[in-house]
Coordinates of C-alpha atoms and ligand atoms in Angstrom, one line a residue:
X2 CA -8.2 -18.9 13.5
X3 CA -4.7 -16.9 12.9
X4 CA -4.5 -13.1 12.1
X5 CA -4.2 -12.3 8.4
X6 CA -1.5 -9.5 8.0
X7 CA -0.8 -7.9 4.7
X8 CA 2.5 -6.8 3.5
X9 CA 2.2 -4.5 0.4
X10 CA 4.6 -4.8 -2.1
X11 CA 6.3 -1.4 -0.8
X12 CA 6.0 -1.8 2.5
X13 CA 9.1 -4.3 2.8
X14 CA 10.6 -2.4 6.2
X15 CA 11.5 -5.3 8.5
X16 CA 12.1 -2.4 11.5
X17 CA 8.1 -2.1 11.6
X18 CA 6.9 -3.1 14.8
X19 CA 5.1 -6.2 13.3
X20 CA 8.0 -8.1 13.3
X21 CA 9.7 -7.7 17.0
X22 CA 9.0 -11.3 17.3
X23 CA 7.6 -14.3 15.8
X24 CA 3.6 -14.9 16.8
X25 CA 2.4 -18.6 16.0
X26 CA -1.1 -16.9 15.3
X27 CA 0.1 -14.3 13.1
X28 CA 0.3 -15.6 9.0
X29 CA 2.0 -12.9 6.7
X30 CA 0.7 -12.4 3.3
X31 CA 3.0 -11.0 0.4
X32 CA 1.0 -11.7 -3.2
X33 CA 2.0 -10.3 -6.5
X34 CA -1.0 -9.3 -8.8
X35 CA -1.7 -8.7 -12.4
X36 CA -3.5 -5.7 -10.2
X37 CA -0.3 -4.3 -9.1
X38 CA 1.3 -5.3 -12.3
X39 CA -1.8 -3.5 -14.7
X40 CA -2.7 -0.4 -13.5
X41 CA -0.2 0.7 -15.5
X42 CA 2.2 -0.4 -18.1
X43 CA 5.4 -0.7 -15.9
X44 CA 9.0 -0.4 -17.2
X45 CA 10.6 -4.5 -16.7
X46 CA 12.8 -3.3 -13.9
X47 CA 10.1 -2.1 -11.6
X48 CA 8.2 -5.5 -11.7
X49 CA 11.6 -7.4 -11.4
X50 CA 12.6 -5.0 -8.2
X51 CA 9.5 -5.3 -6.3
X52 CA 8.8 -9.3 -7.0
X53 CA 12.2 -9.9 -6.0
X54 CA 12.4 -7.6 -2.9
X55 CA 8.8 -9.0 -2.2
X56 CA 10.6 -12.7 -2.4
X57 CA 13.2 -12.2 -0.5
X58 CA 11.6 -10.4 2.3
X59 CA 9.2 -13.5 2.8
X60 CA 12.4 -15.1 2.8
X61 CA 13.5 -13.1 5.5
X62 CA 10.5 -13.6 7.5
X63 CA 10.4 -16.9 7.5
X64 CA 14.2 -17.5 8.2
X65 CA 13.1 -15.2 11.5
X66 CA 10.7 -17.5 12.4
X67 CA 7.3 -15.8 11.2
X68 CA 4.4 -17.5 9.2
X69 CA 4.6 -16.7 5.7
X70 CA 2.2 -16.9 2.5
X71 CA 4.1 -16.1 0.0
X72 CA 1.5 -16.0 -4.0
X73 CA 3.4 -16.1 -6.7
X74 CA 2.4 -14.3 -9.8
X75 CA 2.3 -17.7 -11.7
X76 CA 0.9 -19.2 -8.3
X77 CA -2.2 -21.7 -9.2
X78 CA -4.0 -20.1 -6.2
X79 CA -3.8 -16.5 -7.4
X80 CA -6.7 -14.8 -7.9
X81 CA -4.9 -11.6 -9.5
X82 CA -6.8 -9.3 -7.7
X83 CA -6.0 -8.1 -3.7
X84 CA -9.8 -8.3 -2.8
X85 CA -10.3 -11.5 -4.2
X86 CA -7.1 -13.4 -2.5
X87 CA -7.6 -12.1 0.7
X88 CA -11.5 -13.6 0.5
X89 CA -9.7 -16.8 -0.7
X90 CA -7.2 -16.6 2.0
X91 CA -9.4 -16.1 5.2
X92 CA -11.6 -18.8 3.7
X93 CA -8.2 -21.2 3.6
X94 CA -7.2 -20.0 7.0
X95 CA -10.5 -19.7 9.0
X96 CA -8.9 -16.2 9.9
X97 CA -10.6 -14.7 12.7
X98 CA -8.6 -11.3 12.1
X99 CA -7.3 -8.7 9.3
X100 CA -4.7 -6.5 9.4
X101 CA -3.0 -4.3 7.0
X102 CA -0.2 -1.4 6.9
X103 CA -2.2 2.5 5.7
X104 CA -1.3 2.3 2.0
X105 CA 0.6 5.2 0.5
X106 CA -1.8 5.2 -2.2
X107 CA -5.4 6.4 -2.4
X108 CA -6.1 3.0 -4.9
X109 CA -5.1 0.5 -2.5
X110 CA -6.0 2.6 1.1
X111 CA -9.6 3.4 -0.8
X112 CA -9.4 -0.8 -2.1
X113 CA -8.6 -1.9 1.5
X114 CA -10.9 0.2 3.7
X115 CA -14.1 -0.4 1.4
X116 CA -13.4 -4.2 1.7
X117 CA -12.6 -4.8 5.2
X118 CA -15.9 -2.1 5.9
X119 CA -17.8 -5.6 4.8
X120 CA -16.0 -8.0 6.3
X121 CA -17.3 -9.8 9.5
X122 CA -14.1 -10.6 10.7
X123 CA -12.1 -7.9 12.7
X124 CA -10.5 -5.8 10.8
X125 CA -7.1 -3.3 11.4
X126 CA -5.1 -0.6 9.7
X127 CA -1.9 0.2 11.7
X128 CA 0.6 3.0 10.3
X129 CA 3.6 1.8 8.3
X130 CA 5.9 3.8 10.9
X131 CA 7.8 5.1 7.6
X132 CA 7.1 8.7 7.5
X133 CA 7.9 12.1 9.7
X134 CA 4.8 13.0 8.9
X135 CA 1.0 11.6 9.3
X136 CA -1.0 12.1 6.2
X137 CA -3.1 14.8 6.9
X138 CA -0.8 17.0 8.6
X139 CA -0.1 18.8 5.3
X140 CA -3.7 20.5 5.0
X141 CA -3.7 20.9 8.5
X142 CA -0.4 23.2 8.2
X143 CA -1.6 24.6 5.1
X144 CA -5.3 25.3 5.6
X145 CA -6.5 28.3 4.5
X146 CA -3.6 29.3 2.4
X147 CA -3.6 29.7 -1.6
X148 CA -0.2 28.4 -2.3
X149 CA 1.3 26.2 0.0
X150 CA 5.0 26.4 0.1
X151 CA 7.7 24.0 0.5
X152 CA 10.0 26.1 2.9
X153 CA 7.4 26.5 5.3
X154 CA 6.6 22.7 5.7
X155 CA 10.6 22.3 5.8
X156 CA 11.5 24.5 8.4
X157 CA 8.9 23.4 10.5
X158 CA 10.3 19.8 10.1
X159 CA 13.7 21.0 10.7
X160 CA 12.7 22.4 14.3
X161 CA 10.3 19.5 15.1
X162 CA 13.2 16.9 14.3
X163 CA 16.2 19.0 15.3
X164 CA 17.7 18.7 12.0
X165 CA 20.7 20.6 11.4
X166 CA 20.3 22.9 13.9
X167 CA 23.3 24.9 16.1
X168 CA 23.6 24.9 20.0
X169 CA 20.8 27.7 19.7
X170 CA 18.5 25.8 17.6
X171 CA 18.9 27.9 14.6
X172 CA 19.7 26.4 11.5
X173 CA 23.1 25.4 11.1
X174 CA 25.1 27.9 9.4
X175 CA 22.7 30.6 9.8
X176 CA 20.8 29.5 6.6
X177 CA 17.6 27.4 6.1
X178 CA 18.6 27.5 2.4
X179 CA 22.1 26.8 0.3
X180 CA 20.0 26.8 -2.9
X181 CA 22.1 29.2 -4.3
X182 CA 25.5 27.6 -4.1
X183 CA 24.3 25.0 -5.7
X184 CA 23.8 25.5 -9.3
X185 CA 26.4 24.3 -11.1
X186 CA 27.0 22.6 -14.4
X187 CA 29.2 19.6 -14.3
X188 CA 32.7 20.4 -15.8
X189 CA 33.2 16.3 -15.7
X190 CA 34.9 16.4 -12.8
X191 CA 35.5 15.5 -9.3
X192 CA 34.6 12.2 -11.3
X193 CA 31.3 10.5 -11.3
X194 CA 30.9 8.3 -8.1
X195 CA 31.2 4.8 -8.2
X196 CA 27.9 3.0 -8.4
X197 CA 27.7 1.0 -5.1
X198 CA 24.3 -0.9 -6.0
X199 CA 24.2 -4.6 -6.1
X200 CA 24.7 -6.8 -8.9
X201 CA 21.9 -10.2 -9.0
X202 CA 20.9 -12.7 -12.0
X203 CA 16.6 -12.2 -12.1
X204 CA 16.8 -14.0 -15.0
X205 CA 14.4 -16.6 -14.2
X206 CA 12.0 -14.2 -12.7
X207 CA 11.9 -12.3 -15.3
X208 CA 11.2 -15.3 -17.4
X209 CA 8.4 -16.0 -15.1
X210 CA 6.8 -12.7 -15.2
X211 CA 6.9 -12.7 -19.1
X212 CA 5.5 -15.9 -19.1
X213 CA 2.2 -14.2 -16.9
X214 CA 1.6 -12.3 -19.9
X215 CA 2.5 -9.4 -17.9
X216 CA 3.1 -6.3 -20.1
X217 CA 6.3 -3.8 -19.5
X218 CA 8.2 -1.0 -21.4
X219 CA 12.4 -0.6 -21.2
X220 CA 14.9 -2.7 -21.0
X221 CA 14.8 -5.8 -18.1
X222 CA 18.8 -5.5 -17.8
X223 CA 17.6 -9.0 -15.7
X224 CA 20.8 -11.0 -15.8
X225 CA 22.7 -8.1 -15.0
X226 CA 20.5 -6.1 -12.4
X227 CA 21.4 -3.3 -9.9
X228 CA 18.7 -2.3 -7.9
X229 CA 18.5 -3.3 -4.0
X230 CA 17.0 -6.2 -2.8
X231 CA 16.8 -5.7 0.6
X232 CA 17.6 -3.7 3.5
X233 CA 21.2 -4.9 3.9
X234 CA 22.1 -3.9 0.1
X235 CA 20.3 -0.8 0.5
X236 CA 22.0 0.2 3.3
X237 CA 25.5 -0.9 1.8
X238 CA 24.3 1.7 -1.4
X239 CA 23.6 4.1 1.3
X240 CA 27.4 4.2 2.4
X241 CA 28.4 4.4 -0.8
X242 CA 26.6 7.4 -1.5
X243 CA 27.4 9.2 1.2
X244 CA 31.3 8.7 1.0
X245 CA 31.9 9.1 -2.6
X246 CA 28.5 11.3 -3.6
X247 CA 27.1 13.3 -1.3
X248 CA 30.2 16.1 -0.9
X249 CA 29.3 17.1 -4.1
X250 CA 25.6 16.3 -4.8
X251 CA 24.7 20.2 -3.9
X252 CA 26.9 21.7 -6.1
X253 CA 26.0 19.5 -9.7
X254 CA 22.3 18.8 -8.2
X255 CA 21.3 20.9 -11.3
X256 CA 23.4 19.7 -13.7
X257 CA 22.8 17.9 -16.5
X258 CA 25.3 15.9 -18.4
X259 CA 25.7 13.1 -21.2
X260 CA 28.8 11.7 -19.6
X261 CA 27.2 10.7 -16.6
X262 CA 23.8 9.7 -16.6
X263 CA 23.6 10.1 -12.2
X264 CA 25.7 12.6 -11.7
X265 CA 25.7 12.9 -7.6
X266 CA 22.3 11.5 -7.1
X267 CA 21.9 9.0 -5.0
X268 CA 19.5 5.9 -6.8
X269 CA 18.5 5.8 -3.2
X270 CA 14.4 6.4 -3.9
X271 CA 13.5 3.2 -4.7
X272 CA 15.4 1.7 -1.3
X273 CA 12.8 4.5 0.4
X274 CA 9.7 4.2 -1.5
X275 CA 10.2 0.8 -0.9
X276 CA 10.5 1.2 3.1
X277 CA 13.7 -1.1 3.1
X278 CA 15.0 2.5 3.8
X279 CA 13.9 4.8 6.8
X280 CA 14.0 8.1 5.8
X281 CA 15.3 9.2 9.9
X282 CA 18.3 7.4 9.0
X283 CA 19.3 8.5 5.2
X284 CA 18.7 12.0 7.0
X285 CA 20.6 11.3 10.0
X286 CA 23.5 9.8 8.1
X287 CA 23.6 12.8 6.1
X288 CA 23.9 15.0 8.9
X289 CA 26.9 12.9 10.5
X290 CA 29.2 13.5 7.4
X291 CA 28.3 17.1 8.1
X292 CA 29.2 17.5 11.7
X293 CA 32.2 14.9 11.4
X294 CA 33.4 17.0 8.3
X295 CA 33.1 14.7 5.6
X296 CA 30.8 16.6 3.3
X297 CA 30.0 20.6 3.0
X298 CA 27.1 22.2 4.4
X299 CA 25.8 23.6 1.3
X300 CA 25.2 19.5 0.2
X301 CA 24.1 18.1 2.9
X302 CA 21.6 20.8 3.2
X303 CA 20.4 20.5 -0.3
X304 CA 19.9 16.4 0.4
X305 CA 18.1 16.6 3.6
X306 CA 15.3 19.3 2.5
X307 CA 14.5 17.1 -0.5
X308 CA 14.0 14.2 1.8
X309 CA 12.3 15.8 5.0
X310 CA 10.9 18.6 3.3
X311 CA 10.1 17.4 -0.8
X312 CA 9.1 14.0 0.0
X313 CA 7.1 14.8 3.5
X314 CA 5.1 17.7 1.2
X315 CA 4.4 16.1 -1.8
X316 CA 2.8 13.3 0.3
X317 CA 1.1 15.8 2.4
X318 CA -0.2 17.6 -1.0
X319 CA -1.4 14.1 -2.1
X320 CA -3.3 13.6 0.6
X321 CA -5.0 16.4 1.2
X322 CA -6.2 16.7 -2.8
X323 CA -6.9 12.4 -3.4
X324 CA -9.1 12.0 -4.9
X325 CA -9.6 14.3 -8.2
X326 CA -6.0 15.4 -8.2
X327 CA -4.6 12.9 -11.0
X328 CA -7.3 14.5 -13.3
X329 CA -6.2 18.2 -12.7
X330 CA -5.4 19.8 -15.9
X331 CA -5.4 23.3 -15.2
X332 CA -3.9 24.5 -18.3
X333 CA -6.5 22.2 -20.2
X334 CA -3.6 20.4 -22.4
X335 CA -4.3 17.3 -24.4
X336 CA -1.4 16.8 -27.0
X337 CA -1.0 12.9 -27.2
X338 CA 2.7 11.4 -26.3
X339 CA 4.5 11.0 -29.2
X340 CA 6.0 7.8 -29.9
X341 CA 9.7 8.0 -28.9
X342 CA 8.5 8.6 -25.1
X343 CA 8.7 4.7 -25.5
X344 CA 11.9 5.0 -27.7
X345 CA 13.9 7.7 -26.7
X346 CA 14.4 7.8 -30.5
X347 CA 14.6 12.0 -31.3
X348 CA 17.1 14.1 -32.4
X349 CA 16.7 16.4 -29.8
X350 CA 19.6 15.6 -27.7
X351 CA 18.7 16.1 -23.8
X352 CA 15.3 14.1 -24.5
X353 CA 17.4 11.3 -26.1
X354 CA 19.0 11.4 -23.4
X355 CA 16.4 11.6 -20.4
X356 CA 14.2 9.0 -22.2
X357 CA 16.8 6.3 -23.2
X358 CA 18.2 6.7 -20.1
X359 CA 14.7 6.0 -18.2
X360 CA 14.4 3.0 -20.9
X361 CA 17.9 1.6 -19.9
X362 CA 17.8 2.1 -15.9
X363 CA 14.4 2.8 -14.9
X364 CA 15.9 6.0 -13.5
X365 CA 16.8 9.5 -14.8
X366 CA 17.9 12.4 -12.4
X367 CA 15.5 14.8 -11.1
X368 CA 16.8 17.4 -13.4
X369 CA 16.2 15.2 -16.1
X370 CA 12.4 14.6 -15.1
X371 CA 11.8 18.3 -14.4
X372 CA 14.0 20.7 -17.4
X373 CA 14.1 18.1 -19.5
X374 CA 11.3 15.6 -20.2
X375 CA 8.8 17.5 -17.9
X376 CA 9.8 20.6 -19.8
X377 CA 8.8 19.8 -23.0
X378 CA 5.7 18.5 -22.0
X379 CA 4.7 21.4 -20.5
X380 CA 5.8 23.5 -23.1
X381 CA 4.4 21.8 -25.9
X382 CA 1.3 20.9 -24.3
X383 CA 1.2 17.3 -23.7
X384 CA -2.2 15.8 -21.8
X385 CA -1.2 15.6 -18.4
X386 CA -3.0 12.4 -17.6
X387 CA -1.2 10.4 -20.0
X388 CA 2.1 11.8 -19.1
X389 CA 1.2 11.1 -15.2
X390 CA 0.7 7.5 -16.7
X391 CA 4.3 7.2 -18.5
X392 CA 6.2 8.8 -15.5
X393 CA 4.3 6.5 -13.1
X394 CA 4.8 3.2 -15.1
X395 CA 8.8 4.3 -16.2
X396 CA 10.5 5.3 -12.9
X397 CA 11.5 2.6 -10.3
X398 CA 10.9 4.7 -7.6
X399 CA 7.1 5.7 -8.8
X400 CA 4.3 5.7 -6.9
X401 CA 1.1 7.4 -7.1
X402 CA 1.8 9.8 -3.1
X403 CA 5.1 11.2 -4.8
X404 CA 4.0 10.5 -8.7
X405 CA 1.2 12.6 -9.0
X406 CA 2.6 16.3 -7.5
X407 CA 5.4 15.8 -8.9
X408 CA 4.6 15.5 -12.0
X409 CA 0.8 17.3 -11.9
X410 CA 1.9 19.7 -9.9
X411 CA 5.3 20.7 -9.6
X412 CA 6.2 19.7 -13.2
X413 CA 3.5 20.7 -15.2
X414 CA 1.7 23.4 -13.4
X415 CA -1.7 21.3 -13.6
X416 CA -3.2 22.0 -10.5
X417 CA -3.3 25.5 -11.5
X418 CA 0.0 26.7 -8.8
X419 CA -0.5 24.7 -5.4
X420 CA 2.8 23.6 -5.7
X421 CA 4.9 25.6 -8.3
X422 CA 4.8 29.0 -7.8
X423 CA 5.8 29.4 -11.6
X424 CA 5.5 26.8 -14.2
X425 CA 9.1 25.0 -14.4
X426 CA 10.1 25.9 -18.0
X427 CA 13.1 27.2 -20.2
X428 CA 14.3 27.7 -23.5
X429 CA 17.6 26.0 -24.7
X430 CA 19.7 28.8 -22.8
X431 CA 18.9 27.3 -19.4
X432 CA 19.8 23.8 -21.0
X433 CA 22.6 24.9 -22.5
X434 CA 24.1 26.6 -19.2
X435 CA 23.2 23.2 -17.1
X436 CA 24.1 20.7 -19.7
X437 CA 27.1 19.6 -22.5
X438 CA 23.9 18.1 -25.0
X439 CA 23.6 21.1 -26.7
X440 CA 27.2 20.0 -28.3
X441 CA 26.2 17.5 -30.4
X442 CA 22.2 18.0 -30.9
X443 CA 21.1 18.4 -34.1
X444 CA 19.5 21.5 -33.3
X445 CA 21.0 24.7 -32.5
X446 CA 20.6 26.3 -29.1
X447 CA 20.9 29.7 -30.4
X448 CA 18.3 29.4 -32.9
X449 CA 14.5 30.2 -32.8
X450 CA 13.3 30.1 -36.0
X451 CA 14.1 27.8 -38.9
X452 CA 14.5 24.3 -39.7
X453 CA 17.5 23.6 -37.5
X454 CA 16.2 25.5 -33.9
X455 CA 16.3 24.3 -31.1
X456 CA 12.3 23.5 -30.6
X457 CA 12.6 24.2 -26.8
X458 CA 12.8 28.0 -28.0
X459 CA 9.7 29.1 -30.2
X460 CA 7.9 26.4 -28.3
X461 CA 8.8 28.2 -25.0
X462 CA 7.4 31.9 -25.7
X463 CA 4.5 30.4 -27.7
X464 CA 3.3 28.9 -24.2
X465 CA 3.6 31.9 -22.4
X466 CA 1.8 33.2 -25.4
X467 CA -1.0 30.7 -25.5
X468 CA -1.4 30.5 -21.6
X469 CA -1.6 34.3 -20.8
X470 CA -5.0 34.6 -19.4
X471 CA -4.0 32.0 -17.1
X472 CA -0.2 33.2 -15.8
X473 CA 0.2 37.1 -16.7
X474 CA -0.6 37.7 -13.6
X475 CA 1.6 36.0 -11.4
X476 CA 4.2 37.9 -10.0
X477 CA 7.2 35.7 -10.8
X478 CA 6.3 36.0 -14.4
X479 CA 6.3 39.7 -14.8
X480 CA 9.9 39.7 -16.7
X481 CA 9.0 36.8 -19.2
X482 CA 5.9 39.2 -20.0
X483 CA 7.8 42.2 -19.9
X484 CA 9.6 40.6 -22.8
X485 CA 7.3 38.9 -24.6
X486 CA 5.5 42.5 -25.0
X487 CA 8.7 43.8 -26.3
X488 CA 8.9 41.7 -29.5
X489 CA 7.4 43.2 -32.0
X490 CA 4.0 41.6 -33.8
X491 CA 6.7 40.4 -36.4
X492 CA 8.9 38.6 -34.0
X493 CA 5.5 37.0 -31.9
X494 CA 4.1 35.8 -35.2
X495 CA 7.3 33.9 -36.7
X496 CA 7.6 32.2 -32.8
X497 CA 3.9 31.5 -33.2
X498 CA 4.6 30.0 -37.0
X499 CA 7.7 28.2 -35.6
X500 CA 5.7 26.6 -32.7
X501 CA 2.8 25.0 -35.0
X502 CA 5.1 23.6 -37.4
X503 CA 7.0 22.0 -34.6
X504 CA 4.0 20.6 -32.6
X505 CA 3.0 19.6 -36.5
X506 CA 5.6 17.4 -36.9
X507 CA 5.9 15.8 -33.1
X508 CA 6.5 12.6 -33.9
X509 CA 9.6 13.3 -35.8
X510 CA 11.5 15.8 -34.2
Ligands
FAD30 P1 18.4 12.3 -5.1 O1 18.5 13.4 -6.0 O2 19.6 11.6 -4.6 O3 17.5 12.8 -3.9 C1 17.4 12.1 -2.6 C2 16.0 11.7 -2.3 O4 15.2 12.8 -2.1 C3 15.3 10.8 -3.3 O5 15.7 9.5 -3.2 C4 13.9 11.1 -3.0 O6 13.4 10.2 -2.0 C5 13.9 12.5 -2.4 N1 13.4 13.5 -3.4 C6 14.1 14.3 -4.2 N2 13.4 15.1 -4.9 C7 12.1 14.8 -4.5 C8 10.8 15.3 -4.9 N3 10.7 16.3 -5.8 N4 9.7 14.8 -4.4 C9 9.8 13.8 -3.5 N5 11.0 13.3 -3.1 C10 12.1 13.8 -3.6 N6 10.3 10.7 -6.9 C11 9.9 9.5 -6.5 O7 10.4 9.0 -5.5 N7 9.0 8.8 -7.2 C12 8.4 9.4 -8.4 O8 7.6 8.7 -9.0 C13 8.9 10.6 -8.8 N8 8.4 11.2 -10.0 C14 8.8 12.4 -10.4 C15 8.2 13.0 -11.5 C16 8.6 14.2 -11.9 C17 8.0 14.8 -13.1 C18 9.6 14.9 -11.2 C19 10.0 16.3 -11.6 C20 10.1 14.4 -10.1 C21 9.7 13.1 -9.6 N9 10.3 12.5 -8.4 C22 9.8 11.3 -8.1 C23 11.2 13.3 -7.6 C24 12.7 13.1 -7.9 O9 13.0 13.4 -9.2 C25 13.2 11.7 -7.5 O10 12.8 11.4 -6.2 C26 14.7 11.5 -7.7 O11 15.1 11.8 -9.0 C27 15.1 10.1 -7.3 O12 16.4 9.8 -7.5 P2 17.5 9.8 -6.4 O13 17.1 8.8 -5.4 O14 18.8 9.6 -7.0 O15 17.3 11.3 -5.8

């Protein structure tokens, strides 16, 4: 019988090796799952992307000359679960072999390895050929240490790959780091970039996928949708960005604004998480518009070390602490979401924002996902696991590998510091330096007391407050304790007051 391979629904990278040329004893299998649909609730557009990518890449496939099984999630056939379809499958086939890509996620690579351990057939992982790095390379770089560092991994990375490097092979411009030129607010100009995603109908998929009973949050934007669905539109985005974005994404990277709701990002994470994108050549690309002049040093360098350095470590983290880490909760918070995480319906201003944006694209910036929404959660002591849940359904570009640290570890500090050497929060000053939604909020910035404060501010000392045991000691908190110890018992006991009646009344702030 034929070889059984399995295409995940994010490995859709028709570079991998698989695919140099058409085997008549090779059948592909792409099958969308109320599995892959439930693990979560999803936001609309992340369903619709994947299905259609997954569609259109069997598509592909078969145009190329390869044998396709393409399950629908309305298929007759479909047993809704991976394990149970592939039994089904090699039954239908008489396959005499099984192979699959090494998942990204612990779920599925945990899912795949147990089954095919019982299998009688022949059974084969081969690496998705995505990544710079192999997953266990992290805690091999890091054993032994305490905090493990970002810069290290990324400097390493940069040498390995000869990434922005000069004749000498040190980094280009004497720097590793342009960090610092690149934090500014967004005065709303140069203009916001044109978006150069495509434009497709999913209507009737989305009809389809309603019709499976399958359960989403946010808003489909189906007849009208602009995510990628395949390599070629991916790498037509990819241009775009890098002509009319990059030159300026270092300088606004930290911005935040309510006139633009992508600033200089690139919407490229999907495309990547996705594998229609390899990250080699979003790096490489990046570097060309440096070296032919096209874009400034400072931005460039800022793009590349969140690709080869954020997304290479937080995979690197996620393998060396799956499984247990999406049930750290260092700072033993348990605060239920309150409602208008689904709604985006609050007065304060930059969560409006953040969250209806996330509703409407299935996307909000980084900023937005770190000093805004991850923020507050941190702040006012919302359970991490549930909040790991939301950002992993909401984002089009989430996944468990760069998920979980992001949100456990870099955003709220609950793996007790691996990743963050402080826990990333403000008050409404750092908002209000990075932002314009201060403007127009109900609440005032300046404010930390009193019915009309900003609740970013009481909220923000009371944590420091509450969690002092925990994070007096660390030495990049010594000023924000130095301060708190100047207030007097007064001061620390209306910011205490402020903070209850804030948490108190959650649901309607
Ligand atoms: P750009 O700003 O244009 O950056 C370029 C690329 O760099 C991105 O496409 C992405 O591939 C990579 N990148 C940037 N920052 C990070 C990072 N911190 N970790 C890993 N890769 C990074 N990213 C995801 O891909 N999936 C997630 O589920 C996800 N969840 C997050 C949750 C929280 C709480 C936070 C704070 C961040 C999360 N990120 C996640 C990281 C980052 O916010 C997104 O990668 C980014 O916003 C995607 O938009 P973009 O493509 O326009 O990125």
């Amino acid at each position: 019988g034929p070889t059984l391979r399995l295409v995940l629904g994010d490995q859709l990278d028709p570079q991998h090796p698989w695919y140099r040329e058409p085997r008549p004893d090779v059948v592909y299998l792409l099958l969308e799952m109320r599995q892959e649909t439930d693990y979560v609730v999803h936001h609309a557009q992340k369903v619709i992307a994947i299905f259609a990518a997954m569609r259109d890449f069997a598509r592909q496939l078969k145009a190329a000359g390869h044998r396709v099984r393409h399950v629908a999630i309305d298929d007759a056939s479909n047993r809704q679960s991976l394990t149970a379809n592939l039994d089904a499958l090699i039954a239908h086939y008489g396959a005499s072999a099984f192979e699959w890509q090494l998942p990204d996620e612990w779920r599925l690579d945990a899912q795949l390895s147990d089954w095919a351990a019982r299998q009688a057939i022949a059974c084969r992982a081969v690496d998705s050929c995505h990544f710079y790095t192999a997953r266990g390379d992290a805690a091999e770089l890091f054993a032994g240490r305490k905090q493990w560092l970002l810069e290290h991994c990324y400097r390493q990375l940069r040498r390995r790959h000869g990434v922005l490097l000069d004749a000498d092979g040190n980094p280009e411009g004497g720097q590793w780091n342009f960090d610092a030129d690149n934090r500014q607010p967004w005065p709303g100009n140069p203009p916001e970039p044109v978006d150069s995603r495509p434009r497709h109908d999913h209507s009737a998929l989305w009809r389809q996928i309603e019709a499976a009973g399958v359960v989403t949050m946010g808003e489909s934007q189906a007849a009208e949708f602009r995510w990628p669905l395949n390599r070629a539109e991916a790498l037509q985005q990819l241009d775009g960005f890098i002509e009319h974005a990059l030159p300026h994404f270092g300088a606004y990277q930290d911005a935040l604004s309510g006139k633009s709701w992508r600033l200089f990002h690139s919407l490229l994470s999907f495309a990547l998480n996705v594998k229609m994108l390899n990250p080699r050549e979003v790096v490489q690309r990046a570097e060309q518009a440096y070296r032919q002049g096209r874009a400034p040093l400072a931005a460039v360098e800022g793009f590349i070390r969140q690709i080869l350095g954020w997304r290479e470590y937080v995979r690197g983290v996620y393998w060396a602490r799956m499984p247990g880490y999406t049930e750290s909760n260092a700072l033993g918070h348990d605060r239920p979401l309150p409602h208008w995480f689904w709604t985006g319906d609050t007065g304060m201003a930059c969560l409006s924002a953040a969250i209806g944006t996330s509703l409407r694209q299935a996307y909000a910036h980084h900023i937005q996902r770190l000093m805004v929404i991850g923020n507050f959660a941190l702040l006012a002591g919302l359970d991490p696991q549930q909040l790991h849940r939301w950002y992993l359904g909401i984002y089009i570009d989430a996944f468990e590998w760069v998920e979980a640290p992001n949100t456990l570890g870099m955003s709220q500090f609950a793996d007790g510091g691996l990743l963050a050497t402080k826990p990333y929060v403000s008050s409404a000053a750092y908002l209000d330096r990075m932002g314009d939604h201060c403007k127009g909020c109900r609440y005032d910035r300046k404010a930390k007391t009193g019915e009309r404060a900003c609740p970013f501010n009481a909220l923000y000392w009371d944590f420091f407050e509450r969690q002092s045991e925990r994070l007096r000691g660390k030495h990049r908190l010594a000023m924000v304790y130095k301060n708190l110890d100047k207030m007097t018992p007064a001061a620390r006991a209306a910011l205490r007051e402020q903070a209850a009646a804030t948490l108190a009344r959650i649901e309607t702030l």
